[in-house]
MMTF fields as JSON, N, C-alpha, C and O atoms, coordinates in Angstrom:
{
  "mmtfVersion": "1.0.0",
  "mmtfProducer": "UNKNOWN",
  "numBonds": 383,
  "numAtoms": 384,
  "numGroups": 96,
  "numChains": 1,
  "numModels": 1,
  "chainsPerModel": [1],
  "groupsPerChain": [96],
  "chainIdList": ["A"],
  "bondAtomList": [4, 2, 8, 6, 12, 10, 16, 14, 20, 18, 24, 22, 28, 26, 32, 30, 36, 34, 40, 38, 44, 42, 48, 46, 52, 50, 56, 54, 60, 58, 64, 62, 68, 66, 72, 70, 76, 74, 80, 78, 84, 82, 88, 86, 92, 90, 96, 94, 100, 98, 104, 102, 108, 106, 112, 110, 116, 114, 120, 118, 124, 122, 128, 126, 132, 130, 136, 134, 140, 138, 144, 142, 148, 146, 152, 150, 156, 154, 160, 158, 164, 162, 168, 166, 172, 170, 176, 174, 180, 178, 184, 182, 188, 186, 192, 190, 196, 194, 200, 198, 204, 202, 208, 206, 212, 210, 216, 214, 220, 218, 224, 222, 228, 226, 232, 230, 236, 234, 240, 238, 244, 242, 248, 246, 252, 250, 256, 254, 260, 258, 264, 262, 268, 266, 272, 270, 276, 274, 280, 278, 284, 282, 288, 286, 292, 290, 296, 294, 300, 298, 304, 302, 308, 306, 312, 310, 316, 314, 320, 318, 324, 322, 328, 326, 332, 330, 336, 334, 340, 338, 344, 342, 348, 346, 352, 350, 356, 354, 360, 358, 364, 362, 368, 366, 372, 370, 376, 374, 380, 378],
  "bondOrderList": [1, 1, 1, 1, 1, 1, 1, 1, 1, 1, 1, 1, 1, 1, 1, 1, 1, 1, 1, 1, 1, 1, 1, 1, 1, 1, 1, 1, 1, 1, 1, 1, 1, 1, 1, 1, 1, 1, 1, 1, 1, 1, 1, 1, 1, 1, 1, 1, 1, 1, 1, 1, 1, 1, 1, 1, 1, 1, 1, 1, 1, 1, 1, 1, 1, 1, 1, 1, 1, 1, 1, 1, 1, 1, 1, 1, 1, 1, 1, 1, 1, 1, 1, 1, 1, 1, 1, 1, 1, 1, 1, 1, 1, 1, 1],
  "groupList": [{"groupName": "MET", "atomNameList": ["N", "CA", "C", "O"], "elementList": ["N", "C", "C", "O"], "formalChargeList": [0, 0, 0, 0], "bondAtomList": [1, 0, 2, 1, 3, 2], "bondOrderList": [1, 1, 2], "singleLetterCode": "M", "chemCompType": "L-PEPTIDE LINKING"}, {"groupName": "SER", "atomNameList": ["N", "CA", "C", "O"], "elementList": ["N", "C", "C", "O"], "formalChargeList": [0, 0, 0, 0], "bondAtomList": [1, 0, 2, 1, 3, 2], "bondOrderList": [1, 1, 2], "singleLetterCode": "S", "chemCompType": "L-PEPTIDE LINKING"}, {"groupName": "LYS", "atomNameList": ["N", "CA", "C", "O"], "elementList": ["N", "C", "C", "O"], "formalChargeList": [0, 0, 0, 0], "bondAtomList": [1, 0, 2, 1, 3, 2], "bondOrderList": [1, 1, 2], "singleLetterCode": "K", "chemCompType": "L-PEPTIDE LINKING"}, {"groupName": "LEU", "atomNameList": ["N", "CA", "C", "O"], "elementList": ["N", "C", "C", "O"], "formalChargeList": [0, 0, 0, 0], "bondAtomList": [1, 0, 2, 1, 3, 2], "bondOrderList": [1, 1, 2], "singleLetterCode": "L", "chemCompType": "L-PEPTIDE LINKING"}, {"groupName": "PHE", "atomNameList": ["N", "CA", "C", "O"], "elementList": ["N", "C", "C", "O"], "formalChargeList": [0, 0, 0, 0], "bondAtomList": [1, 0, 2, 1, 3, 2], "bondOrderList": [1, 1, 2], "singleLetterCode": "F", "chemCompType": "L-PEPTIDE LINKING"}, {"groupName": "VAL", "atomNameList": ["N", "CA", "C", "O"], "elementList": ["N", "C", "C", "O"], "formalChargeList": [0, 0, 0, 0], "bondAtomList": [1, 0, 2, 1, 3, 2], "bondOrderList": [1, 1, 2], "singleLetterCode": "V", "chemCompType": "L-PEPTIDE LINKING"}, {"groupName": "GLY", "atomNameList": ["N", "CA", "C", "O"], "elementList": ["N", "C", "C", "O"], "formalChargeList": [0, 0, 0, 0], "bondAtomList": [1, 0, 2, 1, 3, 2], "bondOrderList": [1, 1, 2], "singleLetterCode": "G", "chemCompType": "PEPTIDE LINKING"}, {"groupName": "ALA", "atomNameList": ["N", "CA", "C", "O"], "elementList": ["N", "C", "C", "O"], "formalChargeList": [0, 0, 0, 0], "bondAtomList": [1, 0, 2, 1, 3, 2], "bondOrderList": [1, 1, 2], "singleLetterCode": "A", "chemCompType": "L-PEPTIDE LINKING"}, {"groupName": "TRP", "atomNameList": ["N", "CA", "C", "O"], "elementList": ["N", "C", "C", "O"], "formalChargeList": [0, 0, 0, 0], "bondAtomList": [1, 0, 2, 1, 3, 2], "bondOrderList": [1, 1, 2], "singleLetterCode": "W", "chemCompType": "L-PEPTIDE LINKING"}, {"groupName": "THR", "atomNameList": ["N", "CA", "C", "O"], "elementList": ["N", "C", "C", "O"], "formalChargeList": [0, 0, 0, 0], "bondAtomList": [1, 0, 2, 1, 3, 2], "bondOrderList": [1, 1, 2], "singleLetterCode": "T", "chemCompType": "L-PEPTIDE LINKING"}, {"groupName": "ASP", "atomNameList": ["N", "CA", "C", "O"], "elementList": ["N", "C", "C", "O"], "formalChargeList": [0, 0, 0, 0], "bondAtomList": [1, 0, 2, 1, 3, 2], "bondOrderList": [1, 1, 2], "singleLetterCode": "D", "chemCompType": "L-PEPTIDE LINKING"}, {"groupName": "ARG", "atomNameList": ["N", "CA", "C", "O"], "elementList": ["N", "C", "C", "O"], "formalChargeList": [0, 0, 0, 0], "bondAtomList": [1, 0, 2, 1, 3, 2], "bondOrderList": [1, 1, 2], "singleLetterCode": "R", "chemCompType": "L-PEPTIDE LINKING"}, {"groupName": "GLU", "atomNameList": ["N", "CA", "C", "O"], "elementList": ["N", "C", "C", "O"], "formalChargeList": [0, 0, 0, 0], "bondAtomList": [1, 0, 2, 1, 3, 2], "bondOrderList": [1, 1, 2], "singleLetterCode": "E", "chemCompType": "L-PEPTIDE LINKING"}, {"groupName": "HIS", "atomNameList": ["N", "CA", "C", "O"], "elementList": ["N", "C", "C", "O"], "formalChargeList": [0, 0, 0, 0], "bondAtomList": [1, 0, 2, 1, 3, 2], "bondOrderList": [1, 1, 2], "singleLetterCode": "H", "chemCompType": "L-PEPTIDE LINKING"}, {"groupName": "ILE", "atomNameList": ["N", "CA", "C", "O"], "elementList": ["N", "C", "C", "O"], "formalChargeList": [0, 0, 0, 0], "bondAtomList": [1, 0, 2, 1, 3, 2], "bondOrderList": [1, 1, 2], "singleLetterCode": "I", "chemCompType": "L-PEPTIDE LINKING"}, {"groupName": "GLN", "atomNameList": ["N", "CA", "C", "O"], "elementList": ["N", "C", "C", "O"], "formalChargeList": [0, 0, 0, 0], "bondAtomList": [1, 0, 2, 1, 3, 2], "bondOrderList": [1, 1, 2], "singleLetterCode": "Q", "chemCompType": "L-PEPTIDE LINKING"}, {"groupName": "ASN", "atomNameList": ["N", "CA", "C", "O"], "elementList": ["N", "C", "C", "O"], "formalChargeList": [0, 0, 0, 0], "bondAtomList": [1, 0, 2, 1, 3, 2], "bondOrderList": [1, 1, 2], "singleLetterCode": "N", "chemCompType": "L-PEPTIDE LINKING"}, {"groupName": "PRO", "atomNameList": ["N", "CA", "C", "O"], "elementList": ["N", "C", "C", "O"], "formalChargeList": [0, 0, 0, 0], "bondAtomList": [1, 0, 2, 1, 3, 2], "bondOrderList": [1, 1, 2], "singleLetterCode": "P", "chemCompType": "L-PEPTIDE LINKING"}],
  "groupTypeList": [0, 1, 0, 2, 3, 4, 5, 6, 6, 3, 7, 8, 7, 9, 9, 10, 10, 1, 3, 11, 12, 7, 4, 12, 7, 13, 6, 9, 5, 9, 12, 7, 2, 5, 14, 3, 12, 11, 10, 9, 6, 11, 1, 11, 6, 4, 6, 4, 5, 9, 0, 7, 10, 6, 6, 12, 10, 7, 5, 7, 2, 0, 10, 6, 15, 10, 3, 10, 6, 11, 7, 14, 11, 5, 16, 12, 7, 15, 10, 11, 17, 10, 11, 2, 1, 9, 11, 3, 16, 1, 1, 13, 7, 3, 10, 3],
  "groupIdList": [1, 2, 3, 4, 5, 6, 7, 8, 9, 10, 11, 12, 13, 14, 15, 16, 17, 18, 19, 20, 21, 22, 23, 24, 25, 26, 27, 28, 29, 30, 31, 32, 33, 34, 35, 36, 37, 38, 39, 40, 41, 42, 43, 44, 45, 46, 47, 48, 49, 50, 51, 52, 53, 54, 55, 56, 57, 58, 59, 60, 61, 62, 63, 64, 65, 66, 67, 68, 69, 70, 71, 72, 73, 74, 75, 76, 77, 78, 79, 80, 81, 82, 83, 84, 85, 86, 87, 88, 89, 90, 91, 92, 93, 94, 95, 96],
  "secStructList": [7, 7, 3, 3, 3, 3, 3, 3, 1, 7, 7, 6, 6, 7, 7, 2, 2, 2, 2, 2, 2, 2, 2, 2, 6, 6, 1, 7, 3, 3, 3, 3, 3, 3, 3, 3, 7, 6, 6, 6, 7, 7, 3, 3, 3, 3, 3, 3, 3, 3, 3, 1, 1, 7, 2, 2, 2, 2, 2, 2, 2, 2, 6, 6, 7, 3, 3, 6, 6, 3, 3, 7, 3, 3, 3, 3, 7, 7, 7, 7, 7, 7, 4, 4, 4, 1, 4, 4, 4, 1, 4, 4, 4, 4, 7, 7],
  "xCoordList": [128.143, 129.284, 128.846, 127.765, 129.675, 129.292, 129.402, 130.181, 128.597, 128.541, 128.478, 127.673, 129.338, 129.335, 128.557, 128.826, 127.581, 126.711, 126.994, 127.226, 126.975, 127.031, 125.595, 124.752, 125.308, 123.968, 124.111, 124.699, 123.575, 123.68, 122.34, 121.29, 122.383, 121.167, 120.557, 119.358, 121.373, 120.851, 120.481, 121.129, 119.439, 119.056, 120.072, 120.728, 120.199, 121.115, 120.682, 121.509, 119.398, 118.876, 119.154, 118.98, 119.577, 119.813, 121.02, 122.071, 120.851, 121.915, 122.366, 121.739, 123.452, 123.922, 122.799, 122.568, 122.108, 121.046, 119.859, 119.338, 119.423, 118.272, 118.651, 117.812, 119.909, 120.377, 120.377, 119.934, 120.867, 120.878, 119.452, 119.188, 118.546, 117.156, 116.504, 115.739, 116.797, 116.195, 116.62, 115.843, 117.846, 118.373, 118.195, 118.317, 117.912, 117.778, 116.637, 116.668, 115.644, 114.532, 114.966, 114.234, 116.145, 116.599, 117.75, 118.211, 118.221, 119.314, 120.036, 119.611, 121.128, 121.906, 122.886, 123.779, 122.713, 123.589, 124.717, 124.465, 125.959, 127.1, 127.653, 128.282, 127.42, 127.856, 127.021, 126.692, 126.683, 126.006, 126.667, 126.728, 127.162, 127.92, 127.556, 127.713, 127.066, 126.839, 128.154, 128.724, 128.634, 129.902, 129.659, 128.772, 130.467, 130.301, 131.431, 132.553, 131.111, 132.138, 133.053, 132.59, 134.32, 135.304, 135.125, 135.179, 134.914, 134.875, 133.561, 133.562, 132.439, 131.134, 130.434, 129.544, 130.83, 130.157, 128.81, 128.054, 128.518, 127.253, 127.404, 128.486, 126.297, 126.31, 126.779, 126.445, 127.557, 127.972, 126.96, 127.147, 125.877, 124.806, 124.968, 124.218, 125.939, 126.097, 126.643, 127.122, 126.558, 127.063, 127.28, 127.138, 127.625, 127.885, 127.195, 127.135, 126.678, 126.064, 126.751, 126.812, 127.271, 127.86, 126.875, 126.438, 126.533, 125.548, 126.187, 126.877, 125.944, 126.457, 125.708, 126.274, 124.435, 123.613, 122.506, 122.188, 121.925, 120.814, 121.202, 120.343, 122.473, 122.926, 122.292, 121.874, 122.212, 121.625, 120.143, 119.633, 119.454, 118.037, 117.859, 116.931, 118.751, 118.683, 118.876, 118.171, 119.821, 120.041, 118.776, 118.324, 118.208, 117.022, 115.821, 115.056, 115.647, 114.443, 114.595, 113.597, 115.809, 115.996, 116.359, 116.129, 116.927, 117.304, 116.062, 115.102, 116.087, 114.969, 113.915, 112.976, 114.056, 113.076, 113.316, 114.404, 112.282, 112.34, 112.938, 112.525, 113.904, 114.464, 114.621, 115.378, 113.916, 113.946, 113.614, 114.198, 112.665, 112.192, 112.984, 112.707, 113.963, 114.77, 114.8, 114.853, 114.767, 114.92, 116.403, 117.239, 116.723, 118.129, 118.563, 117.748, 119.861, 120.469, 121.277, 122.039, 121.108, 121.815, 122.458, 121.791, 123.752, 124.438, 125.631, 126.003, 126.226, 127.377, 128.529, 128.816, 129.184, 130.3, 131.464, 131.724, 132.157, 133.347, 134.577, 134.56, 135.644, 136.881, 137.394, 137.335, 137.893, 138.438, 139.77, 140.598, 139.999, 141.275, 142.426, 142.243, 143.597, 144.787, 145.09, 145.381, 145.025, 145.205, 146.612, 146.796, 147.589, 148.964, 149.185, 150.146, 148.297, 148.498, 147.905, 148.137, 147.142, 146.561, 147.56, 148.251, 147.631, 148.629, 148.448, 149.433, 147.192, 146.954, 147.383, 147.709, 147.388, 147.794, 149.262, 149.767, 149.936, 151.347, 152.191, 151.905, 153.203, 154.085, 154.842, 155.299, 154.971, 155.66, 154.797, 155.321, 153.492, 152.602, 152.866, 152.543, 153.455, 153.704, 155.121, 155.45, 155.958, 157.323, 157.293, 156.832, 157.775, 157.753, 159.138, 159.297],
  "yCoordList": [111.006, 110.147, 109.03, 108.464, 108.714, 107.689, 106.301, 106.08, 105.379, 104.03, 103.065, 103.244, 102.032, 101.02, 99.813, 99.287, 99.38, 98.274, 97.054, 97.172, 95.886, 94.61, 94.198, 94.255, 93.784, 93.33, 91.923, 91.747, 90.925, 89.54, 88.977, 89.547, 87.858, 87.192, 87.825, 87.685, 88.519, 89.193, 88.195, 87.161, 88.521, 87.736, 87.98, 89.02, 87.017, 87.2, 88.368, 88.961, 88.704, 89.787, 91.174, 92.171, 91.264, 92.563, 93.24, 92.625, 94.52, 95.307, 96.402, 96.635, 97.065, 98.206, 99.236, 99.774, 99.504, 100.517, 100.119, 100.948, 98.855, 98.443, 98.402, 98.666, 98.073, 98.091, 99.521, 99.768, 100.461, 101.874, 102.374, 103.017, 102.077, 102.531, 102.015, 102.736, 100.792, 100.202, 100.923, 101.011, 101.44, 102.076, 103.59, 104.204, 104.196, 105.656, 106.195, 107.361, 105.383, 105.827, 106.061, 106.675, 105.575, 105.652, 106.618, 106.786, 107.257, 108.221, 108.407, 107.902, 109.134, 109.442, 108.311, 108.028, 107.669, 106.577, 107.166, 107.809, 106.946, 107.44, 106.374, 106.697, 105.09, 103.998, 102.76, 102.475, 102.031, 100.742, 99.801, 100.096, 98.668, 97.766, 96.317, 95.838, 95.615, 94.178, 93.517, 93.86, 92.583, 91.909, 90.779, 89.944, 90.776, 89.809, 88.79, 89.077, 87.582, 86.559, 87.008, 87.505, 86.83, 87.262, 86.559, 87.203, 85.248, 84.465, 84.588, 84.673, 84.599, 84.559, 85.913, 86.106, 86.848, 88.141, 88.085, 89.056, 86.946, 86.753, 87.19, 87.109, 87.651, 88.108, 86.999, 85.83, 87.38, 86.429, 86.38, 85.644, 87.174, 87.122, 88.096, 88.038, 88.991, 90.005, 91.284, 91.302, 92.347, 93.626, 94.568, 94.186, 95.801, 96.814, 98.112, 98.478, 98.798, 100.11, 101.058, 100.785, 102.177, 103.203, 104.356, 104.891, 104.731, 105.783, 106.958, 106.785, 108.165, 109.376, 109.642, 110.173, 109.272, 109.414, 108.369, 107.855, 108.06, 107.115, 105.654, 104.788, 105.359, 103.972, 103.108, 101.984, 103.611, 102.823, 102.575, 101.492, 103.583, 103.445, 102.383, 101.575, 102.392, 101.425, 100.001, 99.088, 99.805, 98.469, 97.999, 96.873, 98.859, 98.488, 98.188, 97.267, 98.952, 98.805, 97.863, 97.318, 97.654, 96.822, 95.376, 94.497, 95.111, 93.739, 92.849, 93.12, 91.79, 90.853, 91.222, 90.459, 92.39, 92.815, 92.119, 91.609, 92.109, 91.486, 92.457, 93.614, 91.985, 92.747, 91.795, 90.827, 92.065, 91.224, 89.762, 88.846, 89.56, 88.218, 87.454, 86.278, 88.092, 87.425, 88.263, 89.491, 87.605, 88.304, 88.607, 87.703, 89.884, 90.283, 90.434, 90.683, 90.277, 90.517, 91.799, 91.982, 92.677, 93.955, 94.188, 94.109, 94.474, 94.875, 95.746, 95.86, 96.357, 97.201, 96.325, 95.282, 96.756, 95.992, 96.0, 97.0, 94.88, 94.749, 94.904, 94.517, 95.471, 95.59, 94.211, 93.288, 94.081, 92.814, 92.563, 93.471, 91.355, 91.089, 91.17, 90.934, 91.501, 91.576, 90.177, 89.27, 90.001, 88.678, 88.131, 86.914, 88.983, 88.527, 87.942, 87.206, 88.269, 87.808, 86.424, 85.841, 85.892, 84.567, 83.502, 83.648, 82.45, 81.406, 80.727, 80.439, 80.466, 79.756, 80.567, 79.992, 81.871, 82.708, 83.09, 83.796, 82.635, 82.954, 82.197, 81.039, 82.827, 82.144, 80.993, 80.069, 81.057, 79.999, 78.747, 77.678, 78.873, 77.726, 76.629, 75.467, 76.989, 75.985, 75.428, 74.498, 75.983, 75.466, 74.095, 73.954, 73.111, 71.75, 71.248, 70.119],
  "zCoordList": [124.093, 123.811, 122.868, 123.033, 121.886, 120.925, 121.565, 122.492, 121.038, 121.571, 120.395, 119.481, 120.418, 119.375, 119.877, 120.956, 119.07, 119.442, 118.581, 117.377, 119.203, 118.49, 118.219, 119.114, 116.993, 116.629, 116.048, 114.981, 116.747, 116.313, 115.885, 116.182, 115.19, 114.743, 113.503, 113.261, 112.715, 111.527, 110.432, 110.267, 109.699, 108.53, 107.42, 107.39, 106.508, 105.387, 104.51, 103.817, 104.533, 103.699, 104.283, 103.582, 105.535, 106.164, 105.525, 105.344, 105.187, 104.56, 105.517, 106.55, 105.166, 105.957, 106.094, 107.177, 104.987, 104.994, 105.868, 106.615, 105.784, 106.602, 108.082, 108.944, 108.381, 109.76, 110.286, 111.408, 109.491, 109.866, 110.122, 111.137, 109.205, 109.335, 110.612, 111.253, 110.979, 112.172, 113.443, 114.394, 113.47, 114.678, 114.701, 115.761, 113.564, 113.515, 114.372, 114.767, 114.662, 115.505, 116.953, 117.729, 117.312, 118.701, 118.922, 120.051, 117.852, 117.989, 116.674, 115.636, 116.733, 115.542, 115.246, 116.045, 114.098, 113.685, 112.844, 111.825, 113.271, 112.496, 111.563, 110.555, 111.895, 111.024, 111.313, 112.464, 110.263, 110.385, 109.386, 108.193, 109.877, 109.019, 109.299, 110.421, 108.269, 108.338, 107.929, 106.894, 108.725, 108.45, 107.449, 107.631, 106.392, 105.299, 105.283, 105.7, 104.789, 104.593, 103.458, 102.432, 103.651, 102.661, 101.324, 100.276, 101.344, 100.109, 99.349, 98.121, 100.065, 99.394, 99.32, 98.493, 100.178, 100.221, 100.928, 100.92, 101.538, 102.245, 103.704, 104.286, 104.274, 105.664, 106.597, 106.407, 107.608, 108.635, 109.775, 110.744, 109.659, 110.649, 111.8, 112.774, 111.696, 112.738, 112.125, 110.992, 112.905, 112.433, 113.598, 114.759, 113.275, 114.285, 113.902, 112.728, 114.902, 114.714, 115.683, 116.882, 115.17, 116.018, 116.098, 115.079, 117.324, 117.545, 118.271, 119.276, 117.744, 118.387, 119.684, 120.639, 119.711, 120.92, 120.861, 119.788, 122.001, 122.057, 122.083, 121.922, 122.281, 122.268, 123.338, 123.059, 124.552, 125.643, 125.399, 125.686, 124.867, 124.524, 123.434, 123.49, 122.452, 121.361, 121.875, 121.446, 122.788, 123.357, 124.063, 123.854, 124.897, 125.678, 124.793, 125.081, 123.723, 122.897, 121.715, 121.244, 121.219, 120.028, 120.337, 119.507, 121.524, 121.863, 121.87, 122.591, 121.066, 120.985, 119.957, 119.736, 119.321, 118.322, 116.989, 116.724, 116.157, 114.848, 113.828, 113.75, 113.054, 111.946, 110.769, 110.843, 109.7, 108.499, 108.805, 108.226, 109.728, 110.031, 111.075, 111.314, 111.704, 112.731, 113.994, 113.926, 115.151, 116.43, 116.608, 116.571, 116.802, 116.91, 118.36, 119.248, 118.579, 119.891, 119.776, 118.826, 120.741, 120.714, 122.073, 123.104, 122.071, 123.291, 122.936, 121.768, 123.949, 123.697, 123.217, 123.806, 122.146, 121.589, 122.56, 123.23, 122.629, 123.463, 122.578, 121.41, 123.135, 122.38, 122.032, 122.844, 120.833, 120.372, 121.077, 121.148, 121.601, 122.272, 121.272, 120.078, 121.767, 120.93, 120.405, 121.185, 119.113, 118.523, 118.743, 118.765, 118.903, 119.103, 120.491, 120.712, 121.427, 122.792, 123.049, 124.108, 122.093, 122.294, 121.873, 120.865, 122.636, 122.408, 121.054, 120.374, 120.65, 119.4, 118.18, 117.141, 118.29, 117.175, 117.245, 116.372, 118.264, 118.444, 117.418, 117.117, 116.893, 115.935, 116.602, 115.929, 117.937, 118.665, 118.858, 119.17, 118.676, 118.879, 117.867, 118.113, 116.72, 115.686, 115.744, 115.008, 116.601, 116.727, 117.39, 118.522, 116.694, 117.237, 117.546, 118.01]
}
């Protein structure tokens, strides 16, 4: 079963390819994506790796390891909450 991993603490120099290479030793990587700032194109310091297999092994072995000079945090990604259900993002929050 595939598993999506959150990877935090990434160096600005980390690319999609270097992220993929780091995780390939632990299983089949189907996607590796470093999240970039919209305006500058610079890394936001985190990314996601989707693994077809070996996800749990990758979490256990990669969490706290060095990647491009930074200790990374690795855990299973959580589903993003529905943005429409939060009060601050509600269109009614601005009604005065």
